[in-house]
Amino acid sequence: MSVKNAMTADFLRSAYGGESMAHMRYTIWAESAKKDGYPNIGRLFKGIAYAEWCHAKNHFNVLKNQVGDSTVTAGAIFGHTNIVENLQGAINGEIHEVEQMYPVYLETANFQEEKDAHRSFNFALEAEKIHAKLFQEAQDVAKNGKDIGEESIYICPICGFTEIGDNVEKCPVCGAKKRSF
């Protein structure tokens, strides 16, 4: 893997920064959810935090030949209040990635013929669509003072695809087999 174009490299760094911050934010919100009596929403935050780590790892690995210091500018949502507001922050972040960030990054990588970057951005985009939906469903339940169910949460370690329940034999995004989840 190697990146030839400066703009794609900058987008990879930005995405790496954003995914890294999402990983930490969701880890913090997972602890808060558990403490506030929402252990299953906490598990959802923790699972999706792992998916965000997978995205950051993919972006970082595409940049493996870009050695040296770099300032990384990435948008981030801050705040730590209650379960409904934390879920709204997660929803807002995921929607931003789905509707604004990753479509631009994907088009740039495609235009610049950066296949590895395109793959990494696509994996993240497809997973973020699911994350937004799962966070919205969790928020709908939390608004009524309830927790989500105890179903298992499966995360693809290759692309971050996230599935609730035992409903997938292989990853629909990257093709990884279920046993690797």
Coordinates of N, CA and C in Angstrom, one line a residue:
M1 N 0.8 -1.2 0.0 CA 0.0 0.0 0.0 C 0.9 1.2 0.0
S2 N 0.5 2.2 -0.8 CA 1.2 3.4 -0.9 C 0.3 4.5 -1.4
V3 N 0.5 5.7 -0.9 CA -0.3 6.8 -1.4 C 0.6 7.7 -2.2
K4 N 0.1 8.1 -3.4 CA 0.9 8.9 -4.3 C 0.5 10.4 -4.3
N5 N -0.7 10.6 -3.9 CA -1.3 12.0 -4.0 C -1.5 12.6 -2.7
A6 N -1.0 13.9 -2.6 CA -1.1 14.6 -1.3 C -2.5 14.8 -0.8
M7 N -3.4 15.1 -1.6 CA -4.8 15.3 -1.2 C -5.4 14.0 -0.6
T8 N -5.2 12.9 -1.2 CA -5.7 11.7 -0.7 C -5.0 11.3 0.7
A9 N -3.7 11.6 0.7 CA -3.0 11.4 2.0 C -3.6 12.3 3.1
D10 N -3.8 13.5 2.8 CA -4.4 14.4 3.8 C -5.8 13.9 4.2
F11 N -6.6 13.4 3.3 CA -7.9 12.9 3.6 C -7.8 11.6 4.5
L12 N -6.8 10.8 4.2 CA -6.6 9.6 5.0 C -6.2 10.0 6.5
R13 N -5.3 11.0 6.6 CA -4.9 11.5 7.9 C -6.1 12.0 8.7
S14 N -6.9 12.8 8.0 CA -8.1 13.4 8.6 C -9.1 12.3 9.1
A15 N -9.3 11.3 8.2 CA -10.2 10.2 8.5 C -9.7 9.4 9.7
Y16 N -8.3 9.2 9.7 CA -7.7 8.5 10.8 C -7.9 9.3 12.1
G17 N -7.7 10.6 12.1 CA -8.0 11.4 13.3 C -9.4 11.3 13.8
G18 N -10.3 11.4 12.8 CA -11.8 11.4 13.2 C -12.2 10.0 13.7
E19 N -11.7 9.0 13.1 CA -12.1 7.6 13.6 C -11.4 7.3 14.9
S20 N -10.2 7.8 15.1 CA -9.5 7.6 16.4 C -10.3 8.3 17.5
M21 N -10.7 9.6 17.2 CA -11.5 10.3 18.2 C -12.9 9.6 18.5
A22 N -13.5 9.1 17.4 CA -14.8 8.4 17.6 C -14.6 7.2 18.5
H23 N -13.5 6.5 18.3 CA -13.2 5.3 19.1 C -13.1 5.7 20.6
M24 N -12.4 6.8 20.9 CA -12.3 7.2 22.3 C -13.6 7.7 22.8
R25 N -14.3 8.5 22.0 CA -15.6 9.1 22.5 C -16.6 8.0 22.8
Y26 N -16.7 7.0 21.9 CA -17.6 5.9 22.1 C -17.2 5.0 23.3
T27 N -15.9 4.9 23.5 CA -15.5 4.1 24.7 C -15.9 4.9 26.0
I28 N -15.8 6.2 26.0 CA -16.2 7.0 27.2 C -17.7 6.9 27.3
W29 N -18.4 7.0 26.2 CA -19.9 7.0 26.3 C -20.4 5.6 26.7
A30 N -19.6 4.5 26.4 CA -20.0 3.2 26.8 C -19.9 3.1 28.3
E31 N -18.9 3.6 28.9 CA -18.7 3.5 30.4 C -19.9 4.3 31.0
S32 N -20.2 5.5 30.5 CA -21.3 6.3 31.0 C -22.6 5.6 30.9
A33 N -22.9 5.0 29.8 CA -24.2 4.3 29.6 C -24.3 3.1 30.6
K34 N -23.3 2.4 30.8 CA -23.3 1.3 31.8 C -23.5 1.8 33.2
K35 N -22.8 2.9 33.5 CA -23.0 3.5 34.9 C -24.4 4.0 35.1
D36 N -25.0 4.5 34.0 CA -26.4 5.1 34.1 C -27.5 4.1 33.9
G37 N -27.1 2.8 33.9 CA -28.2 1.8 33.8 C -28.6 1.3 32.4
Y38 N -27.7 1.6 31.5 CA -28.0 1.2 30.1 C -26.8 0.3 29.6
P39 N -26.6 -0.9 30.2 CA -25.5 -1.7 29.9 C -25.4 -2.2 28.5
N40 N -26.6 -2.4 27.9 CA -26.6 -2.9 26.5 C -26.3 -1.8 25.5
I41 N -26.8 -0.6 25.8 CA -26.4 0.5 24.9 C -24.9 0.7 25.1
G42 N -24.4 0.5 26.3 CA -22.9 0.6 26.6 C -22.2 -0.4 25.7
R43 N -22.7 -1.6 25.6 CA -22.1 -2.7 24.7 C -22.1 -2.2 23.3
L44 N -23.2 -1.6 22.9 CA -23.3 -1.1 21.5 C -22.2 0.0 21.3
F45 N -22.1 0.9 22.2 CA -21.0 2.0 22.0 C -19.6 1.3 22.0
K46 N -19.4 0.3 22.8 CA -18.1 -0.4 22.9 C -17.9 -1.1 21.6
G47 N -18.9 -1.8 21.1 CA -18.7 -2.5 19.8 C -18.4 -1.6 18.7
I48 N -19.2 -0.5 18.6 CA -18.9 0.4 17.5 C -17.6 1.2 17.7
A49 N -17.2 1.3 18.9 CA -15.8 1.9 19.2 C -14.8 1.0 18.5
Y50 N -15.0 -0.3 18.6 CA -14.0 -1.2 18.0 C -14.1 -1.1 16.5
A51 N -15.3 -0.9 15.9 CA -15.4 -0.7 14.5 C -14.6 0.5 14.0
E52 N -14.8 1.6 14.8 CA -14.1 2.8 14.5 C -12.5 2.6 14.6
W53 N -12.1 1.8 15.5 CA -10.7 1.5 15.6 C -10.2 0.8 14.3
C54 N -11.1 -0.1 13.8 CA -10.8 -0.8 12.6 C -10.6 0.1 11.4
H55 N -11.5 1.1 11.4 CA -11.4 2.1 10.3 C -10.1 2.9 10.4
A56 N -9.8 3.4 11.6 CA -8.5 4.1 11.9 C -7.3 3.3 11.5
K57 N -7.3 2.0 11.8 CA -6.2 1.1 11.5 C -6.1 1.0 10.0
N58 N -7.2 0.8 9.3 CA -7.2 0.7 7.8 C -6.6 2.0 7.2
H59 N -7.0 3.1 7.6 CA -6.5 4.4 7.1 C -5.0 4.5 7.4
F60 N -4.6 4.2 8.6 CA -3.2 4.3 9.0 C -2.4 3.4 8.2
N61 N -2.8 2.2 7.9 CA -2.1 1.2 7.1 C -1.9 1.6 5.7
V62 N -2.9 2.3 5.1 CA -2.8 2.8 3.8 C -1.7 3.8 3.7
L63 N -1.5 4.5 4.8 CA -0.5 5.6 4.9 C 0.9 5.1 5.3
K64 N 1.1 3.8 5.2 CA 2.4 3.2 5.8 C 3.7 3.8 5.3
N65 N 3.7 4.3 4.1 CA 4.9 4.9 3.5 C 5.0 6.4 3.7
Q66 N 4.0 7.0 4.4 CA 4.0 8.4 4.6 C 4.6 8.6 6.0
V67 N 5.9 8.6 6.1 CA 6.5 8.6 7.4 C 6.8 10.1 7.8
G68 N 6.6 10.4 9.1 CA 7.0 11.8 9.5 C 5.8 12.4 10.3
D69 N 6.1 13.5 10.9 CA 5.1 14.3 11.6 C 4.1 14.9 10.7
S70 N 2.9 15.0 11.2 CA 1.8 15.7 10.4 C 0.8 16.2 11.4
T71 N 0.3 17.4 11.1 CA -0.8 17.9 11.8 C -2.1 17.3 11.2
V72 N -2.9 16.8 12.1 CA -4.2 16.2 11.6 C -5.4 17.0 12.0
T73 N -6.1 17.5 11.0 CA -7.3 18.2 11.3 C -8.5 17.3 11.1
A74 N -9.3 17.1 12.1 CA -10.5 16.2 12.0 C -11.6 16.8 12.9
G75 N -12.8 16.8 12.3 CA -13.9 17.2 13.1 C -14.2 16.2 14.2
A76 N -14.8 16.7 15.3 CA -15.1 15.8 16.4 C -16.2 16.4 17.2
I77 N -17.0 15.5 17.7 CA -18.1 15.9 18.6 C -17.7 15.8 20.1
F78 N -17.9 16.8 20.8 CA -17.5 16.8 22.2 C -18.7 16.9 23.1
G79 N -18.6 16.5 24.3 CA -19.7 16.6 25.3 C -20.0 15.3 25.9
H80 N -20.5 15.3 27.1 CA -20.7 14.1 27.8 C -21.8 14.4 28.8
T81 N -23.0 14.1 28.4 CA -24.1 14.5 29.3 C -25.0 13.3 29.7
N82 N -26.0 13.0 28.9 CA -26.9 11.9 29.2 C -27.0 10.9 28.0
I83 N -27.6 9.8 28.2 CA -27.6 8.8 27.2 C -28.2 9.2 25.9
V84 N -29.3 10.0 26.0 CA -30.0 10.4 24.8 C -29.2 11.4 24.0
E85 N -28.6 12.4 24.7 CA -27.7 13.4 24.1 C -26.4 12.7 23.5
N86 N -25.8 11.8 24.3 CA -24.6 11.1 23.8 C -25.0 10.3 22.5
L87 N -26.1 9.7 22.5 CA -26.5 9.0 21.3 C -26.7 9.9 20.1
Q88 N -27.3 11.1 20.4 CA -27.5 12.1 19.4 C -26.1 12.6 18.8
G89 N -25.2 12.8 19.7 CA -23.8 13.1 19.2 C -23.3 12.0 18.3
A90 N -23.5 10.8 18.7 CA -23.0 9.7 17.8 C -23.7 9.7 16.5
I91 N -25.0 9.9 16.5 CA -25.8 9.9 15.3 C -25.3 11.0 14.4
N92 N -25.1 12.2 15.0 CA -24.7 13.4 14.2 C -23.3 13.1 13.5
G93 N -22.4 12.5 14.3 CA -21.1 12.2 13.8 C -21.1 11.2 12.6
E94 N -21.9 10.2 12.8 CA -22.1 9.1 11.7 C -22.7 9.7 10.5
I95 N -23.7 10.5 10.7 CA -24.4 11.1 9.5 C -23.4 12.1 8.8
H96 N -22.6 12.8 9.5 CA -21.6 13.7 8.9 C -20.7 12.8 8.0
E97 N -20.2 11.7 8.5 CA -19.3 10.9 7.7 C -20.0 10.3 6.5
V98 N -21.3 9.9 6.7 CA -22.0 9.2 5.6 C -22.4 10.2 4.5
E99 N -22.9 11.4 4.9 CA -23.4 12.4 3.9 C -22.4 13.4 3.4
Q100 N -21.3 13.6 4.1 CA -20.4 14.6 3.7 C -18.9 14.2 3.5
M101 N -18.4 13.6 4.6 CA -17.0 13.3 4.6 C -16.6 12.2 3.6
Y102 N -17.1 11.0 3.9 CA -16.6 9.9 3.1 C -17.0 9.9 1.6
P103 N -18.1 10.5 1.2 CA -18.4 10.6 -0.2 C -17.3 11.5 -0.9
V104 N -16.9 12.6 -0.3 CA -15.8 13.4 -0.9 C -14.5 12.7 -0.9
Y105 N -14.2 12.0 0.2 CA -12.9 11.3 0.2 C -12.9 10.1 -0.8
L106 N -14.0 9.5 -1.0 CA -14.1 8.4 -2.0 C -13.9 8.9 -3.4
E107 N -14.6 10.0 -3.7 CA -14.5 10.5 -5.1 C -13.1 11.0 -5.4
T108 N -12.4 11.6 -4.4 CA -11.1 12.0 -4.6 C -10.1 10.8 -4.8
A109 N -10.3 9.8 -3.9 CA -9.4 8.6 -4.1 C -9.7 7.9 -5.4
N110 N -10.9 7.9 -5.9 CA -11.2 7.3 -7.2 C -10.6 8.1 -8.3
F111 N -10.8 9.5 -8.2 CA -10.2 10.4 -9.3 C -8.7 10.2 -9.3
Q112 N -8.1 10.1 -8.2 CA -6.6 10.1 -8.1 C -6.1 8.6 -8.3
E113 N -7.0 7.7 -8.5 CA -6.6 6.3 -8.7 C -5.9 5.7 -7.5
E114 N -6.3 6.1 -6.3 CA -5.8 5.6 -5.1 C -6.6 4.4 -4.6
K115 N -6.4 3.2 -5.1 CA -7.2 2.0 -4.9 C -7.3 1.6 -3.4
D116 N -6.2 1.6 -2.7 CA -6.2 1.2 -1.3 C -6.9 2.2 -0.5
A117 N -6.8 3.5 -0.8 CA -7.5 4.6 0.0 C -9.0 4.4 -0.3
H118 N -9.3 4.2 -1.6 CA -10.7 4.1 -1.9 C -11.4 2.9 -1.2
R119 N -10.7 1.8 -1.1 CA -11.1 0.6 -0.4 C -11.4 0.9 1.1
S120 N -10.4 1.6 1.7 CA -10.5 1.9 3.1 C -11.6 2.9 3.4
F121 N -11.8 3.9 2.6 CA -12.9 4.9 2.7 C -14.2 4.2 2.5
N122 N -14.3 3.3 1.5 CA -15.6 2.6 1.2 C -16.0 1.7 2.4
F123 N -15.0 1.0 3.0 CA -15.3 0.1 4.1 C -15.9 1.0 5.3
A124 N -15.3 2.1 5.6 CA -15.7 3.0 6.6 C -17.1 3.5 6.3
L125 N -17.3 4.0 5.1 CA -18.6 4.6 4.7 C -19.7 3.5 4.9
E126 N -19.6 2.3 4.4 CA -20.6 1.3 4.5 C -20.9 1.0 6.0
A127 N -19.9 0.9 6.8 CA -20.1 0.6 8.2 C -20.8 1.8 8.9
E128 N -20.4 3.0 8.6 CA -21.0 4.2 9.2 C -22.5 4.3 9.0
K129 N -22.9 3.9 7.8 CA -24.4 3.9 7.5 C -25.1 3.0 8.5
I130 N -24.6 1.9 8.8 CA -25.2 0.9 9.8 C -25.1 1.5 11.2
H131 N -23.9 2.1 11.5 CA -23.8 2.7 12.9 C -24.8 3.8 13.1
A132 N -25.1 4.6 12.2 CA -26.1 5.7 12.3 C -27.4 5.1 12.6
K133 N -27.8 4.0 11.9 CA -29.1 3.4 12.1 C -29.2 2.7 13.5
L134 N -28.1 2.0 13.9 CA -28.1 1.4 15.2 C -28.2 2.4 16.4
F135 N -27.4 3.5 16.2 CA -27.5 4.5 17.3 C -28.9 5.1 17.3
Q136 N -29.5 5.3 16.2 CA -30.9 5.9 16.1 C -31.9 5.0 16.8
E137 N -31.8 3.7 16.5 CA -32.7 2.7 17.1 C -32.4 2.7 18.7
A138 N -31.2 2.8 19.1 CA -30.9 2.8 20.5 C -31.4 4.0 21.2
Q139 N -31.3 5.2 20.5 CA -31.8 6.4 21.0 C -33.4 6.4 21.2
D140 N -34.0 5.8 20.2 CA -35.5 5.7 20.2 C -35.9 4.9 21.5
V141 N -35.2 3.9 21.8 CA -35.5 3.1 23.0 C -35.1 3.9 24.3
A142 N -34.0 4.5 24.3 CA -33.5 5.3 25.5 C -34.4 6.4 25.8
K143 N -35.0 7.0 24.8 CA -35.9 8.2 25.1 C -37.1 7.7 26.0
N144 N -37.4 6.5 26.0 CA -38.4 5.9 26.8 C -37.9 5.4 28.1
G145 N -36.6 5.7 28.4 CA -36.0 5.2 29.7 C -35.6 3.7 29.7
K146 N -35.6 3.1 28.5 CA -35.3 1.7 28.4 C -33.9 1.5 27.7
D147 N -33.4 0.2 27.9 CA -32.2 -0.2 27.3 C -32.5 -1.1 26.1
I148 N -31.6 -1.2 25.2 CA -31.8 -2.1 24.1 C -31.7 -3.6 24.5
G149 N -31.9 -4.5 23.7 CA -31.9 -5.9 24.0 C -30.5 -6.4 24.2
E150 N -30.4 -7.7 24.6 CA -29.1 -8.3 24.9 C -28.5 -9.1 23.8
E151 N -29.0 -8.9 22.6 CA -28.4 -9.7 21.5 C -26.9 -9.4 21.3
S152 N -26.3 -10.4 20.8 CA -24.8 -10.3 20.5 C -24.6 -9.2 19.4
I153 N -23.5 -8.6 19.5 CA -23.1 -7.6 18.5 C -21.8 -8.1 17.8
Y154 N -21.9 -8.2 16.5 CA -20.8 -8.8 15.7 C -20.2 -7.6 15.0
I155 N -18.8 -7.6 15.0 CA -18.1 -6.5 14.3 C -17.1 -7.2 13.4
C156 N -17.1 -6.8 12.1 CA -16.1 -7.4 11.2 C -14.7 -6.7 11.5
P157 N -13.7 -7.4 11.8 CA -12.4 -6.8 12.1 C -11.7 -6.3 10.9
I158 N -12.2 -6.5 9.7 CA -11.6 -6.1 8.5 C -12.1 -4.7 8.1
C159 N -13.5 -4.5 8.1 CA -14.1 -3.3 7.6 C -14.9 -2.5 8.6
G160 N -15.2 -3.2 9.8 CA -16.0 -2.5 10.8 C -17.5 -2.7 10.6
F161 N -17.9 -3.5 9.6 CA -19.4 -3.8 9.5 C -19.9 -4.3 10.9
T162 N -21.1 -3.9 11.2 CA -21.6 -4.2 12.5 C -23.0 -4.8 12.3
E163 N -23.2 -5.9 13.1 CA -24.5 -6.7 13.0 C -24.9 -7.0 14.4
I164 N -26.2 -6.8 14.6 CA -26.9 -7.2 15.9 C -27.5 -8.5 15.6
G165 N -27.2 -9.5 16.5 CA -27.7 -10.8 16.3 C -26.9 -11.7 15.4
D166 N -27.2 -12.9 15.4 CA -26.4 -13.9 14.6 C -27.0 -14.1 13.2
N167 N -27.0 -13.1 12.4 CA -27.7 -13.1 11.1 C -26.8 -13.0 9.9
V168 N -25.5 -13.2 10.0 CA -24.6 -13.0 8.9 C -23.7 -14.2 8.8
E169 N -23.5 -14.7 7.6 CA -22.5 -15.8 7.4 C -21.2 -15.3 6.9
K170 N -21.3 -14.2 6.1 CA -20.1 -13.5 5.7 C -20.4 -12.0 5.6
C171 N -19.3 -11.2 5.8 CA -19.5 -9.8 5.8 C -20.0 -9.3 4.4
P172 N -21.1 -8.6 4.4 CA -21.6 -8.1 3.1 C -20.8 -6.9 2.5
V173 N -19.9 -6.4 3.3 CA -19.1 -5.2 2.8 C -17.7 -5.7 2.2
C174 N -17.0 -6.6 3.0 CA -15.7 -7.0 2.6 C -15.6 -8.5 2.3
G175 N -16.6 -9.3 2.6 CA -16.6 -10.7 2.3 C -15.9 -11.5 3.4
A176 N -15.5 -11.0 4.5 CA -14.8 -11.8 5.6 C -15.8 -12.8 6.1
K177 N -15.3 -14.0 6.4 CA -16.2 -15.0 7.0 C -16.6 -14.7 8.4
K178 N -17.8 -15.2 8.8 CA -18.3 -15.0 10.1 C -17.4 -15.3 11.2
R179 N -16.6 -16.4 11.0 CA -15.7 -16.8 12.1 C -14.7 -15.8 12.5
S180 N -14.4 -14.9 11.6 CA -13.4 -13.8 11.9 C -14.0 -12.7 12.7
F181 N -15.4 -12.6 12.8 CA -16.0 -11.5 13.6 C -15.8 -11.7 15.1

